[in-house]
Coordinates of C-alpha atoms and ligand atoms in Angstrom, one line a residue:
M1 CA -37.7 31.4 212.7
V2 CA -35.3 31.1 214.7
K3 CA -35.3 33.0 218.4
L4 CA -32.3 35.2 219.3
N5 CA -31.3 35.2 223.1
E6 CA -33.6 38.9 223.9
N7 CA -31.4 39.8 227.0
Y8 CA -28.3 40.9 223.6
K9 CA -30.9 44.3 224.6
K10 CA -29.9 44.2 227.3
L11 CA -26.4 46.2 227.2
K12 CA -25.2 48.2 225.9
V13 CA -24.1 48.8 221.9
N14 CA -20.6 48.5 222.1
Y15 CA -18.6 47.4 224.7
L16 CA -16.7 49.7 226.1
F17 CA -13.2 49.3 224.9
A18 CA -14.7 48.9 221.7
D19 CA -16.2 52.0 222.1
I20 CA -13.2 54.2 223.1
A21 CA -11.3 52.6 220.1
K22 CA -14.2 54.3 217.9
R23 CA -13.9 57.2 219.3
V24 CA -10.2 57.7 218.8
K25 CA -9.8 56.5 215.4
D26 CA -12.4 58.8 214.6
F27 CA -10.4 61.7 215.9
Q28 CA -7.6 60.9 214.1
A29 CA -9.2 60.5 210.4
K30 CA -9.7 64.3 211.5
N31 CA -6.3 64.8 213.2
P32 CA -3.5 62.6 211.6
S33 CA -1.1 64.6 212.8
L34 CA -1.8 64.2 216.3
G35 CA 0.8 62.0 218.0
I36 CA -2.3 60.6 221.0
I37 CA -1.1 58.3 223.6
R38 CA -2.2 55.7 224.6
M39 CA -3.6 55.2 228.6
G40 CA -6.9 53.9 228.0
I41 CA -8.0 49.8 227.1
G42 CA -5.2 48.2 229.6
D43 CA -2.9 47.0 226.5
V44 CA 1.5 46.4 227.7
T45 CA 3.4 47.7 225.7
M46 CA 7.3 45.7 225.9
P47 CA 7.2 42.9 224.3
L48 CA 7.7 39.5 225.4
A49 CA 10.7 38.7 227.6
L50 CA 13.4 37.1 225.7
P51 CA 13.0 33.6 227.4
V52 CA 10.3 33.0 226.6
V53 CA 11.0 33.5 223.7
S54 CA 13.2 31.1 223.3
A55 CA 9.9 28.5 224.4
L56 CA 7.8 29.9 222.1
K57 CA 11.2 29.1 219.1
N58 CA 11.5 26.2 220.7
A59 CA 8.5 24.3 221.3
S60 CA 7.7 25.5 217.2
Q61 CA 10.7 23.9 216.4
E62 CA 9.4 20.9 218.1
M63 CA 5.8 21.2 215.8
G64 CA 7.9 20.7 213.1
A65 CA 9.1 17.5 213.8
K66 CA 7.5 13.9 213.2
E67 CA 8.9 13.0 216.9
T68 CA 7.8 16.0 218.9
F69 CA 4.7 17.5 216.5
K70 CA 2.1 17.3 219.1
G71 CA -1.8 17.1 218.3
Y72 CA -5.0 17.9 220.6
G73 CA -3.7 18.6 223.9
E74 CA -4.7 17.6 227.5
Y75 CA -7.8 19.7 228.9
Q76 CA -6.2 21.1 231.9
G77 CA -3.8 22.0 229.6
Y78 CA -0.3 20.3 229.8
P79 CA 1.5 18.7 233.1
F80 CA 4.5 20.9 232.9
L81 CA 2.4 23.6 233.4
Q82 CA 0.1 22.8 235.7
Q83 CA 3.4 21.8 237.9
A84 CA 5.4 25.1 236.8
I85 CA 1.3 27.0 237.8
K86 CA 1.4 24.8 240.9
D87 CA 4.6 25.9 242.1
Y88 CA 4.1 29.5 241.6
Y89 CA 1.7 29.2 244.0
T90 CA 3.5 27.6 246.8
E91 CA 5.1 31.6 246.8
F92 CA 2.4 32.5 248.3
G93 CA 1.7 29.6 250.9
V94 CA -1.0 28.5 248.4
D95 CA -0.6 24.5 248.4
L96 CA -2.5 23.3 245.5
S97 CA -3.0 19.6 243.5
L98 CA -2.6 19.7 240.5
N99 CA -5.7 18.3 239.2
E100 CA -6.5 21.8 240.2
T101 CA -5.3 24.0 237.8
F102 CA -7.4 23.9 234.2
V103 CA -5.2 26.2 231.8
S104 CA -6.6 28.1 229.5
D105 CA -6.3 31.0 226.6
G106 CA -6.7 33.6 229.0
A107 CA -9.2 35.1 232.5
K108 CA -11.7 37.5 230.3
S109 CA -13.1 33.7 228.8
D110 CA -13.2 31.3 231.9
V111 CA -14.5 33.8 233.7
A112 CA -16.8 35.7 230.9
N113 CA -17.8 31.2 230.6
F114 CA -17.9 30.1 234.4
A115 CA -21.1 30.6 235.2
E116 CA -22.7 28.5 233.4
L117 CA -21.5 25.8 235.8
F118 CA -24.5 27.2 237.8
S119 CA -28.5 28.4 237.3
E120 CA -29.6 30.8 235.3
D121 CA -32.2 31.7 238.6
N122 CA -29.0 33.0 240.9
T123 CA -27.8 36.3 241.6
A124 CA -24.5 37.8 240.4
I125 CA -23.9 40.0 243.0
I126 CA -21.2 42.7 241.1
P127 CA -19.3 45.1 242.5
D128 CA -19.9 49.5 241.3
P129 CA -16.9 50.3 238.7
V130 CA -15.8 46.5 237.7
Y131 CA -13.9 45.7 235.1
P132 CA -16.9 44.8 232.3
V133 CA -16.8 41.5 231.2
Y134 CA -18.8 40.6 234.5
L135 CA -21.9 42.8 234.1
D136 CA -22.2 41.7 230.5
S137 CA -22.0 38.5 230.8
N138 CA -24.4 38.4 233.4
L139 CA -26.6 40.2 231.5
M140 CA -26.1 38.0 228.9
S141 CA -27.5 35.2 230.2
G142 CA -30.4 37.1 231.9
R143 CA -29.0 36.6 235.6
N144 CA -30.6 39.2 238.2
I145 CA -28.2 40.6 239.6
T146 CA -27.2 43.0 242.9
L147 CA -24.3 45.9 241.9
I148 CA -23.1 46.6 245.7
D149 CA -21.9 50.1 245.8
G150 CA -17.6 51.0 245.5
N151 CA -16.6 54.8 246.8
E152 CA -14.2 56.4 247.8
K153 CA -16.5 55.8 251.3
N154 CA -15.1 51.6 251.0
G155 CA -12.1 53.3 249.0
F156 CA -14.0 51.1 246.2
L157 CA -13.8 48.0 248.2
P158 CA -17.5 46.9 249.2
L159 CA -17.8 44.3 251.7
P160 CA -20.3 42.0 252.5
Y161 CA -23.6 43.2 254.4
S162 CA -26.7 42.3 255.9
G163 CA -29.2 41.4 254.0
L164 CA -27.2 40.6 251.1
K165 CA -28.0 38.2 248.8
G166 CA -27.2 36.1 246.3
G167 CA -25.4 33.3 245.2
I168 CA -22.3 34.1 243.4
I169 CA -19.7 37.0 243.5
Y170 CA -17.1 38.1 241.4
L171 CA -14.7 39.9 243.3
C172 CA -11.2 41.3 241.5
S173 CA -8.1 42.6 243.1
P174 CA -6.2 44.3 242.3
N175 CA -9.1 46.1 241.0
N176 CA -9.6 46.7 237.7
P177 CA -10.7 50.3 236.7
T178 CA -10.0 51.7 240.5
G179 CA -6.1 49.9 241.4
A180 CA -7.2 49.3 245.0
V181 CA -6.4 45.9 246.9
Y182 CA -9.1 44.1 249.8
T183 CA -7.1 43.0 252.7
K184 CA -7.3 39.7 253.3
A185 CA -9.1 41.1 256.7
Q186 CA -11.7 42.3 254.3
L187 CA -11.1 39.2 251.9
K188 CA -11.7 36.8 254.9
L189 CA -15.3 38.3 254.9
W190 CA -16.5 37.7 251.8
V191 CA -15.0 33.8 252.3
D192 CA -16.6 33.7 255.4
F193 CA -20.5 35.3 253.9
A194 CA -19.8 33.5 250.7
N195 CA -19.0 29.4 253.0
K196 CA -22.2 31.2 255.6
N197 CA -24.2 31.3 252.4
G198 CA -24.0 28.5 250.2
A199 CA -22.9 31.3 248.1
V200 CA -19.4 30.5 245.4
I201 CA -17.0 33.9 244.7
L202 CA -14.7 34.2 241.1
F203 CA -12.0 35.8 242.3
D204 CA -10.5 37.8 239.2
S205 CA -6.5 37.8 240.0
A206 CA -5.6 38.4 236.7
Y207 CA -2.8 41.9 238.9
E208 CA -2.5 40.0 241.4
A209 CA 2.2 40.2 239.7
F210 CA 1.2 43.9 240.8
V211 CA 1.3 43.9 244.6
Q212 CA 4.4 44.6 246.0
N213 CA 3.0 45.1 249.7
P214 CA 3.4 41.9 251.1
E215 CA 0.6 42.8 253.2
L216 CA -2.0 42.0 250.8
P217 CA -3.6 39.2 249.5
R218 CA -2.3 38.2 245.8
S219 CA -4.7 34.9 245.8
I220 CA -7.5 34.8 247.6
Y221 CA -6.3 30.9 248.9
E222 CA -4.3 33.3 251.1
I223 CA -7.2 33.3 253.3
E224 CA -9.0 30.4 256.0
G225 CA -11.4 28.7 254.3
A226 CA -11.0 30.3 250.6
K227 CA -11.0 26.7 249.1
T228 CA -14.6 25.7 250.0
C229 CA -15.8 29.0 248.0
A230 CA -13.6 30.5 245.1
V231 CA -12.6 30.1 242.3
E232 CA -10.0 32.1 241.1
F233 CA -9.0 32.8 237.1
C234 CA -5.8 34.8 236.5
S235 CA -3.6 35.8 233.7
F236 CA 0.0 36.1 231.8
S237 CA -1.5 39.0 230.4
K238 CA -0.2 42.1 232.0
T239 CA 2.1 39.9 233.7
A240 CA 4.4 38.6 231.4
G241 CA 2.8 40.4 228.4
F242 CA 0.7 38.1 226.6
T243 CA -2.2 40.4 226.0
G244 CA -1.4 39.3 222.6
T245 CA -0.3 35.6 222.6
R246 CA -3.2 34.3 225.6
C247 CA -2.5 32.4 228.5
G248 CA -4.3 32.3 231.6
Y249 CA -5.2 29.6 234.0
T250 CA -7.6 28.8 236.0
V251 CA -7.8 27.5 239.8
V252 CA -10.8 25.1 241.3
P253 CA -10.2 23.0 244.3
N254 CA -11.1 20.4 244.9
D255 CA -12.9 20.3 247.9
L256 CA -15.3 23.2 245.7
K257 CA -18.6 21.5 245.6
I258 CA -21.9 22.6 246.3
S259 CA -25.7 20.6 246.5
G260 CA -22.5 17.9 247.1
E261 CA -20.8 18.3 243.0
S262 CA -17.6 18.8 242.2
L263 CA -17.0 21.7 240.6
N264 CA -14.1 21.3 239.2
A265 CA -15.2 18.2 237.8
M266 CA -18.2 19.9 236.3
W267 CA -15.6 23.0 234.8
L268 CA -13.6 19.5 233.8
R269 CA -16.8 18.8 231.7
R270 CA -17.9 21.6 229.8
Q271 CA -14.4 22.6 229.5
A272 CA -13.7 18.8 227.9
T273 CA -17.3 19.2 225.9
K274 CA -16.5 22.5 224.7
F275 CA -12.5 23.8 224.5
N276 CA -10.2 22.1 223.1
G277 CA -7.0 23.2 224.7
T278 CA -4.7 26.5 225.2
A279 CA -1.8 26.0 221.8
Y280 CA 1.7 23.8 223.4
I281 CA 3.9 26.6 221.5
I282 CA 0.9 28.8 224.0
Q283 CA 2.2 26.7 227.1
R284 CA 5.4 26.2 226.3
G285 CA 5.6 29.8 226.2
A286 CA 4.2 30.3 230.0
E287 CA 5.8 28.0 231.4
A288 CA 8.7 29.7 230.6
V289 CA 7.5 32.8 232.3
F290 CA 7.7 31.1 235.9
S291 CA 11.6 29.9 235.0
K292 CA 14.2 31.7 237.2
E293 CA 15.4 34.1 234.2
G294 CA 11.7 34.7 233.5
Q295 CA 10.9 36.5 236.7
I296 CA 13.9 37.7 236.7
A297 CA 12.4 39.0 233.0
V298 CA 9.2 39.9 234.3
K299 CA 10.2 41.3 237.3
N300 CA 11.6 44.3 235.0
T301 CA 9.3 44.7 232.9
L302 CA 6.6 45.2 236.3
N303 CA 9.6 47.5 237.3
Y304 CA 9.1 49.2 234.8
Y305 CA 5.5 50.0 234.7
R306 CA 4.9 50.4 238.6
E307 CA 7.7 53.5 237.8
N308 CA 5.2 54.5 235.1
A309 CA 2.6 54.4 237.9
L310 CA 4.8 56.4 240.3
I311 CA 5.2 59.4 237.6
M312 CA 1.3 59.3 237.1
A313 CA 0.9 59.7 241.6
E314 CA 3.9 61.7 241.0
T315 CA 1.7 63.8 238.6
L316 CA -1.8 63.5 240.5
T317 CA -0.8 64.3 243.7
K318 CA 1.1 68.0 242.2
C319 CA -2.0 68.1 241.2
G320 CA -3.6 68.0 243.8
I321 CA -6.3 65.4 242.2
W322 CA -8.1 62.7 244.7
F323 CA -7.1 59.6 243.2
T324 CA -6.6 55.9 244.4
G325 CA -4.9 53.0 243.3
G326 CA -1.1 52.7 241.2
E327 CA 0.8 51.5 244.5
N328 CA 0.1 47.9 244.0
S329 CA -1.4 47.4 240.6
P330 CA -0.6 49.6 236.6
Y331 CA -4.1 51.1 237.6
L332 CA -4.4 54.9 238.2
W333 CA -8.2 56.1 239.5
L334 CA -9.0 59.5 240.0
K335 CA -11.5 61.7 240.8
C336 CA -12.8 64.1 237.7
G337 CA -15.2 66.2 239.1
M338 CA -17.3 66.1 236.1
D339 CA -18.8 63.7 233.5
S340 CA -16.0 60.8 232.7
W341 CA -17.0 61.1 229.4
E342 CA -16.0 64.8 228.6
F343 CA -13.3 64.4 230.5
F344 CA -13.1 61.7 227.6
D345 CA -13.2 63.9 225.3
L346 CA -11.4 67.2 226.3
L347 CA -7.9 65.3 227.2
L348 CA -8.4 63.1 223.5
N349 CA -8.8 66.9 222.1
K350 CA -7.0 69.9 224.2
I351 CA -4.0 67.6 225.1
N352 CA -4.6 64.3 222.7
V353 CA -4.4 61.3 226.0
V354 CA -6.4 58.7 226.4
G355 CA -7.6 58.0 229.2
T356 CA -10.4 55.3 230.6
P357 CA -14.4 57.2 231.6
G358 CA -15.7 55.9 235.4
A359 CA -18.8 55.9 233.6
G360 CA -18.1 52.7 231.2
F361 CA -17.5 50.6 234.2
G362 CA -20.5 51.2 236.0
K363 CA -23.4 54.2 237.4
C364 CA -19.7 54.7 240.6
G365 CA -17.2 56.0 238.3
E366 CA -19.1 58.4 237.1
G367 CA -17.2 61.7 237.8
Y368 CA -13.7 59.7 237.1
F369 CA -10.8 58.4 235.4
R370 CA -8.8 55.1 234.8
L371 CA -5.4 55.9 233.2
T372 CA -2.9 53.4 233.4
A373 CA 0.9 52.7 233.5
F374 CA 1.5 50.2 231.0
N375 CA 2.6 52.9 227.8
T376 CA 6.1 53.0 227.9
K377 CA 7.7 55.3 230.0
E378 CA 8.2 59.1 227.5
N379 CA 5.3 58.5 226.8
T380 CA 3.9 58.3 231.0
I381 CA 6.0 61.6 230.7
E382 CA 4.7 63.6 227.7
A383 CA 1.2 62.3 229.2
M384 CA 1.4 63.5 232.4
K385 CA 3.3 67.0 231.5
R386 CA 0.0 68.1 228.9
L387 CA -2.1 67.1 231.6
K388 CA -0.2 69.3 234.2
S389 CA -0.7 71.7 231.6
L390 CA -4.0 70.9 231.2
L391 CA -4.7 71.5 234.7
S392 CA -2.8 73.9 235.0
Ligands
PLP1 N1 -10.1 41.1 233.7 C1 -9.0 40.9 234.1 C2 -9.7 41.9 235.6 C3 -9.0 42.7 233.8 O1 -8.9 43.7 233.9 C4 -9.1 41.5 232.0 C5 -7.6 42.7 230.9 O2 -8.5 43.0 230.7 C6 -8.3 40.6 232.0 C7 -9.3 39.8 233.4 C8 -8.3 40.2 230.7 O3 -7.4 38.9 230.5 P1 -6.7 37.8 229.4 O4 -6.7 38.8 228.5 O5 -6.0 37.3 230.1 O6 -8.1 37.3 228.7

């Protein structure tokens, strides 16, 4: 009889957001007339920008004409999008070669798949709390995991410490769920640690576009030495509303070698075997994100979400609630002072607002709660009004 991957038994029964969706669905079935405001799953509400929509339309038309139809594309993405990504990185003073960028259908799959390049007897170093994909994908492969604690003392930004051992380090900045952002000096500690110990950093920069403070890094390659130890994963999902359109990219520097082997060459080999590329139409849409008009539109949307974050931050401050995030990130991470699933139920039942219990992101998330700024302004104002009345 076929044998199962027993490692799946180590996972929680449901993926966190599937769990939340089920609870909300059950609640709604019992209370169909109540208007629920969703600030739980980090999905966006603003539509695609017009320049993106028109690029998608044009590309669809190209696909319908014999002369311009495209079949299978390049494994690493079309050069027009690779070039646009390369140009975007020059904004942070980072110089990339075209072959260092890999276009994908999103950061989630790449960040989960990339660890395939490493032996399963490596230990993964994973911050707690953090985006659940890093932990779950390593549990699935049966790897040993060392969790490093984020807490109020370290601002939810754990740093390397003496005696820390592991080959694969996951970092997420701006962080999901805490909204905390590593400074350049803090990232330098991680880069030095990885280079010294022959470890690799898998750096998730899905929320880099939310960074407003020019002193804070948006790419790990702003840090000297990162190109010999770090892979970066980024996404159009939150920057440009591509959660349903699906596109992201991964940067694997040519200088990144482990035991003399190029990770860039290995990742290309892996992609060529297991991935047939991102749709041409979608890549044209993603290219439009980087156009002059696209950037203006995308920045307007980011500002819209930032205003929501500000409204939320003001409410939490007025209510005397401790929180991080919101300024350089779409997430606000607040101290709920009780079991975080109880707080979830309280908010759902009493004010019909959905957030994400901190416990879902790791044991250090217990006692905290995540709210997102991705809803509409009207809903954000209404949710904060309800929260204020509940807490007072
Ligand atoms: N990385 C982080 C930290 C995220 O929070 C998310 C989505 O919530 C993703 C990656 C997923 O990105 P994508 O939609 O490109 O797969």
